[in-house]
Coordinates of C-alpha atoms in Angstrom, one line a residue:
M1 CA 11.2 27.0 26.4
S2 CA 13.8 28.1 28.8
G3 CA 13.1 32.2 30.4
S4 CA 9.0 32.1 29.4
R5 CA 6.7 34.8 30.8
F6 CA 4.1 31.9 31.1
E7 CA 2.9 29.6 34.0
V8 CA 0.7 27.4 34.7
V9 CA -1.8 27.1 38.1
A10 CA -3.7 24.5 38.5
P11 CA -5.2 22.5 40.9
F12 CA -3.2 18.6 39.3
Q13 CA -0.2 18.2 37.0
P14 CA -0.7 16.4 33.4
A15 CA -2.8 12.8 33.9
G16 CA -3.0 10.2 31.2
D17 CA -2.2 11.0 27.4
Q18 CA -1.4 14.7 28.1
P19 CA 2.3 14.5 29.7
K20 CA 3.1 12.4 26.2
A21 CA 1.0 15.2 23.5
I22 CA 2.3 18.0 25.4
A23 CA 6.1 16.9 25.1
E24 CA 5.2 15.8 21.2
L25 CA 3.4 19.1 20.4
V26 CA 6.3 21.0 22.6
A27 CA 9.4 19.4 20.2
G28 CA 7.2 20.4 17.4
L29 CA 7.4 23.7 17.3
E30 CA 10.8 23.6 19.2
R31 CA 11.5 21.5 15.6
G32 CA 9.8 24.1 13.4
D33 CA 6.4 22.5 12.2
K34 CA 4.9 25.2 10.5
H35 CA 0.7 22.5 11.1
Q36 CA 0.2 19.8 14.3
T37 CA -2.8 18.1 14.5
L38 CA -3.9 17.2 18.5
L39 CA -6.8 14.2 17.2
G40 CA -8.1 14.7 21.8
V41 CA -11.9 13.3 22.1
T42 CA -14.2 15.5 24.4
G43 CA -13.0 15.8 28.1
S44 CA -9.6 14.7 27.7
G45 CA -8.3 17.7 28.9
K46 CA -7.1 19.2 25.6
T47 CA -7.6 22.8 26.9
M48 CA -5.2 22.2 29.6
T49 CA -3.0 20.9 27.3
L50 CA -3.3 23.9 24.8
A51 CA -2.1 25.8 27.9
H52 CA 1.1 23.1 28.2
T53 CA 2.3 24.1 25.7
I54 CA 1.7 27.8 25.1
A55 CA 3.4 28.0 28.8
Q56 CA 6.8 25.4 27.2
Y57 CA 6.9 27.7 24.1
G58 CA 6.0 30.8 25.1
K59 CA 5.1 32.4 22.2
P60 CA 2.1 35.0 22.2
T61 CA -0.9 32.6 20.6
L62 CA -3.9 33.3 19.3
V63 CA -6.5 30.5 19.8
L64 CA -10.0 30.8 17.2
S65 CA -12.6 29.6 17.9
H66 CA -15.7 29.2 15.3
N67 CA -18.5 30.2 18.1
K68 CA -18.8 32.9 20.8
T69 CA -19.8 30.3 22.6
L70 CA -17.0 28.4 23.0
A71 CA -14.7 31.6 22.5
A72 CA -16.4 32.3 25.5
Q73 CA -15.5 29.2 27.2
L74 CA -12.2 28.2 25.9
Y75 CA -11.2 32.3 27.4
G76 CA -12.8 30.9 30.6
E77 CA -10.2 27.8 31.4
L78 CA -7.6 29.8 30.0
R79 CA -7.9 32.5 32.4
Q80 CA -7.8 29.6 35.3
F81 CA -4.6 27.8 33.9
L82 CA -3.3 31.2 33.2
P83 CA -4.0 33.6 35.7
K84 CA -0.3 35.6 36.2
N85 CA -1.2 36.5 32.5
A86 CA -3.0 38.2 29.9
V87 CA -5.2 35.8 28.7
E88 CA -7.9 38.2 27.0
Y89 CA -11.5 37.7 24.7
F90 CA -11.5 39.2 20.6
V91 CA -15.1 38.4 19.7
S92 CA -17.6 40.1 16.6
Y93 CA -19.0 43.1 19.1
Y94 CA -21.7 43.0 17.1
D95 CA -25.1 42.3 19.1
Y96 CA -27.4 41.8 16.0
Y97 CA -25.6 42.9 12.4
Q98 CA -27.7 43.4 9.2
P99 CA -24.8 44.8 6.5
E100 CA -25.1 46.7 3.7
A101 CA -27.1 45.6 1.0
Y102 CA -29.0 46.5 -2.1
V103 CA -31.1 43.8 -4.5
P104 CA -31.8 44.6 -7.5
S105 CA -34.6 42.4 -8.4
T106 CA -37.0 44.5 -6.1
D107 CA -34.9 48.1 -6.2
V108 CA -34.8 48.1 -2.2
Y109 CA -32.1 49.4 -0.6
I110 CA -31.8 47.8 3.3
E111 CA -28.9 50.6 5.2
K112 CA -26.8 48.6 7.6
D113 CA -27.9 48.2 11.1
A114 CA -26.3 47.3 14.0
S115 CA -26.7 47.5 17.8
I116 CA -23.0 46.9 19.7
N117 CA -22.8 44.9 22.9
Q118 CA -20.5 47.4 24.7
D119 CA -18.7 45.0 27.2
I120 CA -17.1 43.4 24.2
E121 CA -16.2 45.9 22.5
S122 CA -13.9 47.0 25.7
L123 CA -13.2 43.4 25.8
R124 CA -11.3 43.8 22.4
L125 CA -9.9 46.5 22.8
R126 CA -7.7 45.2 26.3
A127 CA -7.2 42.7 23.6
T128 CA -5.1 45.0 21.5
S129 CA -3.8 46.8 24.2
S130 CA -2.1 43.9 26.4
L131 CA -0.8 42.3 22.8
I132 CA 1.3 46.2 22.5
E133 CA 2.5 46.1 26.0
R134 CA 3.2 42.9 27.3
E135 CA 4.6 40.1 25.5
D136 CA 2.5 37.8 27.6
V137 CA -0.4 37.2 26.0
V138 CA -2.9 34.9 24.7
I139 CA -6.1 36.1 22.8
V140 CA -9.3 34.1 22.3
A141 CA -10.6 35.5 18.7
T142 CA -13.6 34.3 16.6
V143 CA -13.8 34.4 13.2
S144 CA -13.5 38.4 13.9
A145 CA -10.2 38.1 14.1
I146 CA -9.4 37.5 10.0
Y147 CA -11.7 41.6 9.5
G148 CA -10.3 44.6 9.1
L149 CA -8.9 46.7 12.4
G150 CA -7.8 50.0 12.3
D151 CA -3.8 49.8 11.3
P152 CA -1.2 48.6 14.7
V153 CA 0.9 51.4 13.7
E154 CA -1.2 54.1 13.6
Y155 CA -3.2 52.6 17.2
R156 CA -0.1 53.3 18.7
K157 CA 1.3 56.8 17.7
L158 CA -2.0 57.9 18.4
M159 CA -1.2 56.6 22.4
V160 CA -1.3 59.2 25.1
H161 CA 0.8 59.0 26.7
I162 CA 1.4 60.7 30.3
Q163 CA 4.1 60.9 33.2
R164 CA 3.6 62.5 36.4
G165 CA 6.5 65.4 37.0
E166 CA 6.1 66.1 32.9
E167 CA 5.0 69.9 32.0
R168 CA 1.9 69.5 30.3
G169 CA -1.6 71.7 30.5
R170 CA -5.1 70.8 31.1
D171 CA -6.3 71.2 27.9
A172 CA -2.7 69.9 26.7
I173 CA -4.7 66.9 27.9
L174 CA -8.4 67.5 27.3
G175 CA -7.8 67.8 23.8
D176 CA -5.6 64.6 22.8
L177 CA -8.0 62.6 25.0
V178 CA -10.8 64.0 21.9
R179 CA -8.8 63.4 19.3
I180 CA -8.2 59.6 20.0
Q181 CA -12.4 59.4 20.5
Y182 CA -12.8 60.1 24.3
G183 CA -16.1 61.9 25.7
R184 CA -16.0 64.2 28.1
N185 CA -19.4 63.0 30.4
D186 CA -19.4 65.2 33.9
V187 CA -22.1 63.2 34.9
A188 CA -21.9 58.9 33.8
F189 CA -18.5 57.9 33.9
E190 CA -18.2 55.2 31.3
Q191 CA -15.7 53.9 29.8
G192 CA -13.7 55.1 26.9
S193 CA -15.1 59.1 28.6
F194 CA -13.7 61.5 30.6
R195 CA -14.3 64.0 33.1
V196 CA -13.0 68.2 34.6
R197 CA -12.9 68.2 37.8
G198 CA -10.6 71.7 38.9
D199 CA -7.0 71.3 38.2
S200 CA -8.0 66.9 38.2
I201 CA -8.9 64.9 35.1
E202 CA -10.4 61.7 35.3
I203 CA -10.3 59.2 32.6
F204 CA -12.3 55.9 31.5
P205 CA -10.3 53.9 29.9
A206 CA -11.9 52.4 26.9
Y207 CA -10.4 48.5 27.9
A208 CA -9.9 48.3 31.5
E209 CA -12.5 48.2 34.5
Q210 CA -9.5 50.9 36.7
A211 CA -10.1 54.4 35.8
I212 CA -6.9 56.3 35.8
R213 CA -6.4 60.2 38.1
V214 CA -4.4 62.3 36.9
E215 CA -3.9 65.7 39.0
L216 CA -2.1 69.1 38.0
W217 CA -0.1 71.4 39.6
G218 CA -0.4 74.5 36.5
D219 CA 0.7 72.3 33.9
Q220 CA 2.5 70.3 35.6
V221 CA 1.9 67.0 36.6
E222 CA 1.5 66.7 40.0
R223 CA 0.7 62.7 40.7
I224 CA -0.9 60.1 38.4
S225 CA -3.3 57.5 40.2
K226 CA -5.4 54.3 39.7
I227 CA -9.3 53.9 41.0
H228 CA -11.9 52.9 41.5
P229 CA -14.3 54.8 38.4
L230 CA -17.4 54.9 41.0
T231 CA -16.2 55.1 45.3
G232 CA -13.2 57.1 44.0
D233 CA -10.9 55.5 45.6
T234 CA -7.0 55.6 45.3
I235 CA -6.1 51.7 44.3
S236 CA -1.9 52.5 42.8
V237 CA 0.0 56.1 42.7
L238 CA 1.9 55.5 38.8
D239 CA 4.7 57.7 37.7
Q240 CA 3.4 57.2 34.0
C241 CA 0.5 55.4 32.5
A242 CA -1.0 54.9 28.8
I243 CA -3.8 55.5 27.6
Y244 CA -4.9 53.9 24.3
P245 CA -7.8 55.2 21.7
A246 CA -11.4 54.1 22.2
K247 CA -11.6 52.4 19.2
H248 CA -9.8 50.8 16.6
F249 CA -10.4 53.7 14.0
V250 CA -9.8 56.3 14.8
T251 CA -6.9 58.9 12.5
E252 CA -5.0 61.8 12.6
R253 CA -5.8 64.4 10.4
P254 CA -3.3 64.8 8.0
T255 CA -4.2 60.8 6.8
V256 CA -8.4 62.0 6.7
E257 CA -6.8 64.5 4.6
R258 CA -4.8 62.3 2.5
A259 CA -7.6 59.4 2.4
V260 CA -10.4 62.2 1.6
R261 CA -8.0 64.3 -1.8
L262 CA -7.7 60.4 -2.6
I263 CA -11.5 59.5 -2.6
R264 CA -11.9 62.0 -4.8
D265 CA -9.4 61.2 -7.4
E266 CA -11.3 58.6 -7.5
L267 CA -14.6 59.4 -7.4
A268 CA -14.5 61.3 -10.3
V269 CA -12.9 58.2 -12.3
R270 CA -15.4 55.7 -11.2
L271 CA -18.1 58.7 -12.1
A272 CA -16.0 58.6 -15.7
E273 CA -16.6 54.9 -15.7
L274 CA -20.9 54.8 -15.1
K275 CA -21.9 58.1 -17.5
S276 CA -19.7 57.1 -20.1
A277 CA -21.9 53.6 -19.6
G278 CA -25.0 55.5 -19.6
K279 CA -25.3 54.5 -15.2
L280 CA -26.4 58.1 -14.3
L281 CA -28.8 58.0 -11.7
E282 CA -25.9 55.1 -10.6
A283 CA -23.3 58.2 -11.1
Q284 CA -25.4 61.0 -9.5
R285 CA -26.6 58.7 -6.2
L286 CA -22.6 57.5 -6.0
E287 CA -21.7 61.2 -5.8
S288 CA -24.4 62.1 -3.8
R289 CA -23.5 59.8 -1.6
T290 CA -20.1 60.1 -1.6
S291 CA -20.0 64.0 -0.6
F292 CA -21.9 63.5 2.0
D293 CA -19.4 60.8 3.7
L294 CA -16.1 63.8 2.5
E295 CA -18.3 66.3 4.2
M296 CA -17.9 64.8 7.5
L297 CA -14.4 63.0 7.1
L298 CA -13.2 66.4 7.1
E299 CA -16.1 68.0 9.7
V300 CA -15.6 64.8 12.1
G301 CA -13.0 63.0 11.7
T302 CA -15.1 60.0 11.0
C303 CA -19.1 59.0 8.9
A304 CA -21.1 56.5 8.4
G305 CA -19.6 53.0 6.2
I306 CA -16.7 55.2 7.5
E307 CA -14.5 50.9 6.8
N308 CA -15.8 51.2 3.1
Y309 CA -12.8 54.0 3.0
S310 CA -9.9 52.6 5.1
R311 CA -8.2 51.8 2.2
H312 CA -7.4 55.2 1.3
L313 CA -7.1 56.1 5.2
T314 CA -4.2 53.3 5.7
G315 CA -2.5 53.7 2.7
R316 CA -3.0 50.7 1.4
L317 CA -2.7 49.0 -1.9
P318 CA -5.6 48.5 -4.1
G319 CA -6.6 44.3 -3.3
E320 CA -4.0 44.8 -0.2
R321 CA -4.7 42.5 2.8
P322 CA -6.5 45.5 4.6
A323 CA -4.6 44.7 8.8
C324 CA -6.4 42.8 10.9
L325 CA -6.3 41.3 14.9
F326 CA -3.1 39.4 12.7
D327 CA -0.9 42.9 13.0
Y328 CA -0.7 42.8 16.5
F329 CA 0.8 40.5 17.5
P330 CA 4.7 40.5 16.8
P331 CA 5.6 38.1 14.3
D332 CA 6.8 35.2 15.8
F333 CA 3.8 34.2 17.7
L334 CA 1.5 30.8 17.6
V335 CA -2.5 29.9 16.3
V336 CA -4.4 27.2 17.3
A337 CA -7.7 26.1 15.3
D338 CA -9.9 25.2 17.9
E339 CA -12.1 22.7 16.5
S340 CA -10.8 22.8 13.8
H341 CA -13.0 20.9 11.2
V342 CA -15.5 23.5 11.8
T343 CA -13.3 26.8 12.4
L344 CA -10.9 25.9 9.2
P345 CA -13.9 26.2 6.4
Q346 CA -15.6 28.8 8.2
I347 CA -12.8 31.4 7.5
G348 CA -12.5 30.0 4.4
G349 CA -15.7 31.0 2.8
M350 CA -15.8 34.4 4.3
F351 CA -13.6 36.6 0.8
N352 CA -16.0 35.0 -1.0
G353 CA -19.9 36.5 0.7
D354 CA -18.4 39.0 1.5
R355 CA -16.9 39.9 -1.4
A356 CA -20.6 39.5 -4.4
R357 CA -22.4 41.7 -1.2
K358 CA -20.3 44.0 -1.8
L359 CA -20.5 44.0 -5.9
T360 CA -23.5 44.9 -6.2
L361 CA -23.3 48.0 -4.1
V362 CA -20.4 49.3 -6.6
E363 CA -21.7 48.5 -9.6
Y364 CA -25.5 50.5 -8.2
G365 CA -24.3 53.0 -7.6
F366 CA -23.7 52.7 -3.5
R367 CA -20.7 52.2 -3.2
L368 CA -16.9 52.9 -5.0
P369 CA -15.1 50.3 -5.7
S370 CA -12.6 50.4 -3.3
A371 CA -14.7 49.4 -0.9
L372 CA -13.9 46.6 -1.9
D373 CA -10.5 45.9 -0.2
N374 CA -12.7 46.0 3.2
R375 CA -13.2 43.1 3.3
P376 CA -12.5 39.9 5.6
L377 CA -8.9 38.2 4.6
Q378 CA -9.1 35.4 2.2
F379 CA -8.1 32.0 2.8
D380 CA -4.2 32.1 2.0
E381 CA -3.9 35.6 3.1
F382 CA -4.9 34.1 6.6
M383 CA -2.6 31.0 5.8
A384 CA 0.6 32.8 4.7
L385 CA 0.3 35.3 8.0
V386 CA 0.7 31.8 10.9
P387 CA 4.1 31.1 11.8
Q388 CA 2.9 28.2 12.6
L389 CA -0.5 26.1 13.9
I390 CA -1.8 23.7 16.1
N391 CA -5.4 22.4 15.0
V392 CA -7.4 21.0 17.3
S393 CA -10.6 18.9 17.5
A394 CA -11.4 14.7 18.5
T395 CA -12.6 15.1 14.3
P396 CA -10.5 16.3 12.3
G397 CA -11.1 17.1 8.7
D398 CA -9.7 16.1 5.7
F399 CA -7.4 19.2 5.0
E400 CA -5.8 19.5 8.4
L401 CA -4.8 16.2 8.1
G402 CA -2.7 17.0 5.5
L403 CA -1.5 20.3 6.4
S404 CA 0.2 17.6 8.8
N405 CA 1.2 15.4 6.4
G406 CA -1.1 12.3 7.7
V407 CA 1.0 12.7 11.3
I408 CA -1.5 13.3 14.5
V409 CA -0.4 13.7 18.3
E410 CA -3.0 11.5 19.8
Q411 CA -5.3 12.6 23.6
I412 CA -7.3 9.5 23.9
I413 CA -6.6 8.6 27.2
R414 CA -7.8 10.7 29.8
P415 CA -7.0 12.1 33.0
T416 CA -10.0 10.6 35.2
G417 CA -9.8 6.8 33.1
L418 CA -13.6 7.9 32.0
V419 CA -14.2 5.8 28.6
D420 CA -16.3 6.5 25.6
P421 CA -19.9 6.8 26.3
E422 CA -21.8 3.9 25.7
V423 CA -24.7 4.1 22.5
D424 CA -27.8 3.0 22.4
I425 CA -30.3 2.5 19.5
R426 CA -33.8 2.9 19.8
P427 CA -37.3 3.0 17.2
V428 CA -37.9 6.8 15.8
K429 CA -41.7 6.3 16.6
G430 CA -42.7 7.7 20.1
Q431 CA -38.6 9.1 21.8
V432 CA -40.4 11.7 22.6
D433 CA -41.7 10.2 25.3
D434 CA -38.7 6.9 25.7
L435 CA -37.0 10.5 25.7
L436 CA -39.0 12.0 28.8
A437 CA -38.7 8.4 30.5
E438 CA -34.8 9.2 30.4
I439 CA -35.6 12.8 31.5
R440 CA -36.8 11.8 34.4
A441 CA -34.6 9.2 35.9
R442 CA -31.6 11.9 35.4
E443 CA -33.6 14.3 37.2
Q444 CA -33.6 11.3 40.7
R445 CA -30.6 11.4 40.5
T446 CA -29.6 15.4 39.6
E447 CA -27.7 14.8 36.5
R448 CA -28.5 16.3 33.2
V449 CA -29.2 15.6 29.3
L450 CA -28.7 17.7 26.0
V451 CA -30.7 17.0 23.4
T452 CA -30.3 18.1 19.9
T453 CA -32.9 18.6 17.4
L454 CA -32.7 18.8 12.9
T455 CA -34.6 22.2 13.5
K456 CA -35.9 25.5 15.7
R457 CA -39.2 24.8 14.9
M458 CA -39.0 21.0 15.9
S459 CA -36.4 22.6 19.7
E460 CA -39.4 24.9 20.1
D461 CA -42.1 22.0 19.7
L462 CA -39.9 19.1 21.8
T463 CA -39.4 23.1 24.6
D464 CA -42.3 23.7 24.9
Y465 CA -44.1 19.5 25.3
L466 CA -41.0 19.3 28.3
Q467 CA -42.4 21.8 30.2
Q468 CA -46.4 21.2 29.9
A469 CA -45.0 17.4 31.6
G470 CA -43.2 19.6 34.1
V471 CA -39.5 19.6 33.6
R472 CA -37.3 22.1 33.8
V473 CA -35.5 23.0 30.6
R474 CA -34.9 25.8 27.9
Y475 CA -33.4 26.4 24.4
L476 CA -30.0 27.7 22.9
H477 CA -30.4 29.0 19.9
S478 CA -28.5 30.8 17.4
D479 CA -31.2 34.5 18.3
I480 CA -29.4 34.5 22.3
D481 CA -25.9 36.6 21.9
A482 CA -22.8 35.0 23.0
I483 CA -23.5 36.9 26.6
E484 CA -26.2 35.6 27.1
R485 CA -25.9 32.4 25.9
M486 CA -22.7 31.7 29.3
E487 CA -25.4 32.3 31.0
I488 CA -27.7 29.9 29.9
L489 CA -25.1 26.6 30.7
R490 CA -24.2 27.9 33.4
G491 CA -27.2 27.7 35.1
L492 CA -27.4 24.2 33.0
R493 CA -24.5 23.6 35.1
L494 CA -25.0 24.9 37.9
G495 CA -29.3 23.3 38.5
D496 CA -30.9 25.9 37.5
F497 CA -32.3 23.5 35.1
D498 CA -32.1 19.7 34.1
V499 CA -32.2 19.8 29.8
L500 CA -30.7 22.0 27.5
V501 CA -32.1 21.8 23.9
G502 CA -30.1 22.8 20.3
I503 CA -29.2 22.1 16.9
N504 CA -26.0 22.9 16.8
L505 CA -25.3 24.7 19.1
L506 CA -24.7 21.9 21.0
R507 CA -22.0 19.8 19.1
E508 CA -18.7 20.7 19.4
G509 CA -16.0 21.7 22.5
L510 CA -18.5 22.8 25.2
D511 CA -16.9 22.0 28.9
L512 CA -20.7 20.5 31.2
P513 CA -19.3 17.3 33.7
E514 CA -22.9 17.5 35.2
V515 CA -24.7 15.9 31.7
S516 CA -24.5 12.1 31.7
L517 CA -26.9 11.3 29.1
V518 CA -27.0 13.4 25.1
A519 CA -30.4 12.3 22.8
I520 CA -30.4 13.0 19.9
L521 CA -33.2 12.4 17.9
D522 CA -33.8 11.6 13.8
A523 CA -29.9 10.4 13.6
D524 CA -30.7 8.7 11.1
Q525 CA -31.2 12.0 8.8
E526 CA -28.0 12.0 7.2
G527 CA -26.7 15.4 6.4
F528 CA -23.8 17.6 8.0
L529 CA -25.3 17.9 11.8
R530 CA -26.2 14.6 11.3
S531 CA -22.2 12.9 10.1
D532 CA -20.1 10.9 11.8
R533 CA -17.9 14.1 12.3
S534 CA -21.0 15.8 14.0
L535 CA -22.4 12.6 15.6
V536 CA -19.3 11.8 17.3
Q537 CA -19.0 15.2 18.6
T538 CA -22.0 15.4 19.8
I539 CA -22.1 12.1 22.3
G540 CA -18.6 12.6 22.9
R541 CA -21.0 15.2 25.1
A542 CA -21.7 13.3 27.5
A543 CA -18.3 12.0 27.7
R544 CA -16.7 13.7 31.2
H545 CA -19.6 11.5 33.7
V546 CA -19.5 7.9 34.6
N547 CA -22.3 7.7 34.2
G548 CA -21.9 8.7 30.6
R549 CA -24.9 7.2 27.7
A550 CA -26.4 8.1 23.4
I551 CA -29.6 7.3 22.6
L552 CA -29.7 8.4 18.9
Y553 CA -33.1 7.4 17.6
A554 CA -33.4 6.0 14.8
D555 CA -35.0 3.9 12.4
R556 CA -31.9 2.5 10.3
V557 CA -28.2 2.8 10.5
T558 CA -26.8 5.1 7.9
G559 CA -23.5 5.2 7.8
S560 CA -22.5 8.5 9.0
M561 CA -24.2 6.7 12.4
E562 CA -21.4 2.9 11.6
R563 CA -18.9 5.0 11.9
A564 CA -19.5 7.1 14.1
I565 CA -20.5 5.1 16.4
A566 CA -17.0 2.1 14.7
E567 CA -14.6 4.9 16.3
M568 CA -16.4 5.3 19.3
D569 CA -15.8 1.3 20.1
R570 CA -12.4 1.7 18.8
R571 CA -11.5 5.1 21.3
R572 CA -13.1 2.7 24.4
T573 CA -11.2 -0.9 23.7
I574 CA -7.7 1.6 24.4
Q575 CA -9.5 3.6 26.7
R576 CA -10.6 0.1 28.7
R577 CA -7.8 -1.0 27.7
H578 CA -5.5 1.5 30.0
N579 CA -7.4 1.7 32.7
E580 CA -7.1 -2.6 33.3
E581 CA -3.7 -2.2 33.0
H582 CA -2.9 0.3 35.7
G583 CA -5.6 -0.3 37.9
I584 CA -7.5 2.7 37.2
T585 CA -11.6 3.7 38.2
P586 CA -13.0 6.0 36.1
T587 CA -14.7 9.1 38.2
S588 CA -16.9 12.0 37.3
I589 CA -15.3 15.4 36.5
I590 CA -16.7 17.7 40.3
K591 CA -16.8 21.2 39.3
S592 CA -16.9 24.0 42.3
F593 CA -19.0 26.8 42.0
E594 CA -16.0 29.0 41.8
Q595 CA -15.4 26.8 38.9
V596 CA -18.3 26.7 37.7
R597 CA -18.4 30.5 37.2
L598 CA -14.8 31.2 36.3
S599 CA -15.2 28.8 33.0
T600 CA -18.3 30.9 32.6
H601 CA -16.5 34.6 32.9
V602 CA -17.8 35.5 30.1
A603 CA -21.1 36.0 31.6
D604 CA -20.1 38.5 34.3
A605 CA -18.9 40.8 31.4
R606 CA -23.0 41.7 31.1
T607 CA -24.0 44.6 32.9
E608 CA -27.6 44.5 33.5
K609 CA -29.9 41.6 31.6
P610 CA -30.9 43.5 27.4
Q611 CA -35.0 44.1 28.4
P612 CA -36.8 42.7 25.2
K613 CA -37.0 45.6 22.6
S614 CA -40.4 45.0 20.8
A615 CA -43.8 42.9 20.9
E616 CA -42.5 39.8 19.5
K617 CA -40.3 39.4 22.6
Q618 CA -42.3 39.8 25.1
V619 CA -45.3 38.0 23.6
D620 CA -46.1 34.1 23.3
L621 CA -47.1 34.7 19.9
T622 CA -48.1 30.9 18.7
D623 CA -51.3 32.0 21.2
P624 CA -53.7 33.1 18.4
A625 CA -55.4 35.3 21.3
R626 CA -51.9 36.9 23.1
R627 CA -51.6 37.2 18.6
A628 CA -53.8 39.1 17.7
A629 CA -53.0 41.0 20.8
A630 CA -49.4 41.7 20.4
I631 CA -51.0 43.4 16.1
T632 CA -53.1 45.6 18.6
V633 CA -49.9 46.6 20.1
L634 CA -47.4 47.0 17.3
E635 CA -51.0 49.0 14.7
R636 CA -51.1 51.6 18.0
Q637 CA -47.2 52.0 17.5
M638 CA -46.8 52.5 14.3
R639 CA -49.6 55.0 13.4
E640 CA -47.7 57.1 16.3
A641 CA -44.7 57.1 15.3
A642 CA -46.5 57.1 11.8
A643 CA -48.2 60.5 12.7
N644 CA -45.1 61.5 14.6
L645 CA -42.9 61.3 11.6
E646 CA -40.9 58.8 12.8

């Protein structure tokens, strides 16, 4: 599309199947095709294809990924390809999340408990502010994109706009900042706060890396500057600035008062229902909890669990979907589902799990029925919001193929000439010792190894065994937060260690060109983790290295193994034929330290390493002596807490 605000910056031009794929995808978008499928093998440069497609089409784009690790990697790569555009990152800001729940069988109420990662919240706020300010925006997001978010209309309305030369008193500006959830902090100047020094107000936007200084002369704005938050040095002088709210859920006072009236009306109806059904305990519980929340809303404008009242706060009808990230985009935008064979089913499964939990809370008087409308999108709502969708996968599912009527844009030829890895099948007996010998051979060549197991316990035991054998090994598992995962992957790529052990996180999309061996233990155990699509994805992790090879440890060849190996053979035949016809010699992808750092950019978001929060995380609990010592320490801490009535 002519006049695109996007510009791809890359040290190389599209090659292999990339030019054909880009042309076909852009032609489909301009024809108005609602659904397209890109079948791109591992290492074929799907991200570059997407960057060129986005740039040529010229519309704001939402790229959906099914986990934070892959979203972070995509974010880093797209920032490299589109450095002049706003490439942003939008994932769940919870490092830990325990949803509110009630278990009737044991009469146990579990209060919502969460740990919010302020670095990621800042990135989320930057994403929405970019969507409001710019048109050349690419948002890389996880399934968080389908969950409720503050109303974009309210969000825009609450923006504080300051212009040089305007008549505006200091107290008026401070009042506006407090209204949009900024806090005054003259000591620790951090994101989401402001400080006052005489006639100067310094504001650190919740979504920015630089602060704003507003200098007043009486009641007139004399000067606006962008400053370094630590040194206070002026970076640039501005004519005007816009400060967006410090949180997505911010509401004006009249809206809160209107919502409180609606909540009271709903409460009266629900209490009558519960009492007529003889549920007096539930009625008393609901009245007490809701009344307390309403007092908090009127006093401070918020309350614990305010999201459960979102329907009333936004003025929605019963059953109407909540506002979400999609509402911040203009009507005409593009959606890309990366690893669509996993991402789309994940989106489809979110609604039912959330509703089942909340129905119990409503039934037993912990929440009003309107809490059910604080929910993720249903799948049909998601599909209705998507103007145009490109599904991207090395193994597209039947659903995506059906959406695009079986028409596939194939990207099988890699620009590097690399062919799919050869696959060895070896017996399960002695698999660990055989693996150790293979690792030793890779260590000699400074190559990396991925090992995938079936269970968390197996991964832990294997990691311990390899460590005792002197192997530099790390273990990637679901308890590690998004930023630390990227730190681990960066460490593998830069050679801080040689072997990475994991379970499901090693399947889709990880860009690890240094990996020359993928070992799949217990490959003959049919199931989700050893399906043909999973095997193709896992084997593909070695496809970016000229010595790439996969070893499947199995005592029999399952149907999934047979189909996976047949597909790899088909692709390898096409790739070798192309190389022979064009005289191409396969070469490994070699990336510099700076390229690795940029592609794992999210790892830089953490300002300091989190400290272990408990003895369990500091102590090896598999050692009986250390376990006993840890129990003693915990018991002492519990007694002290009890004595202090904590």
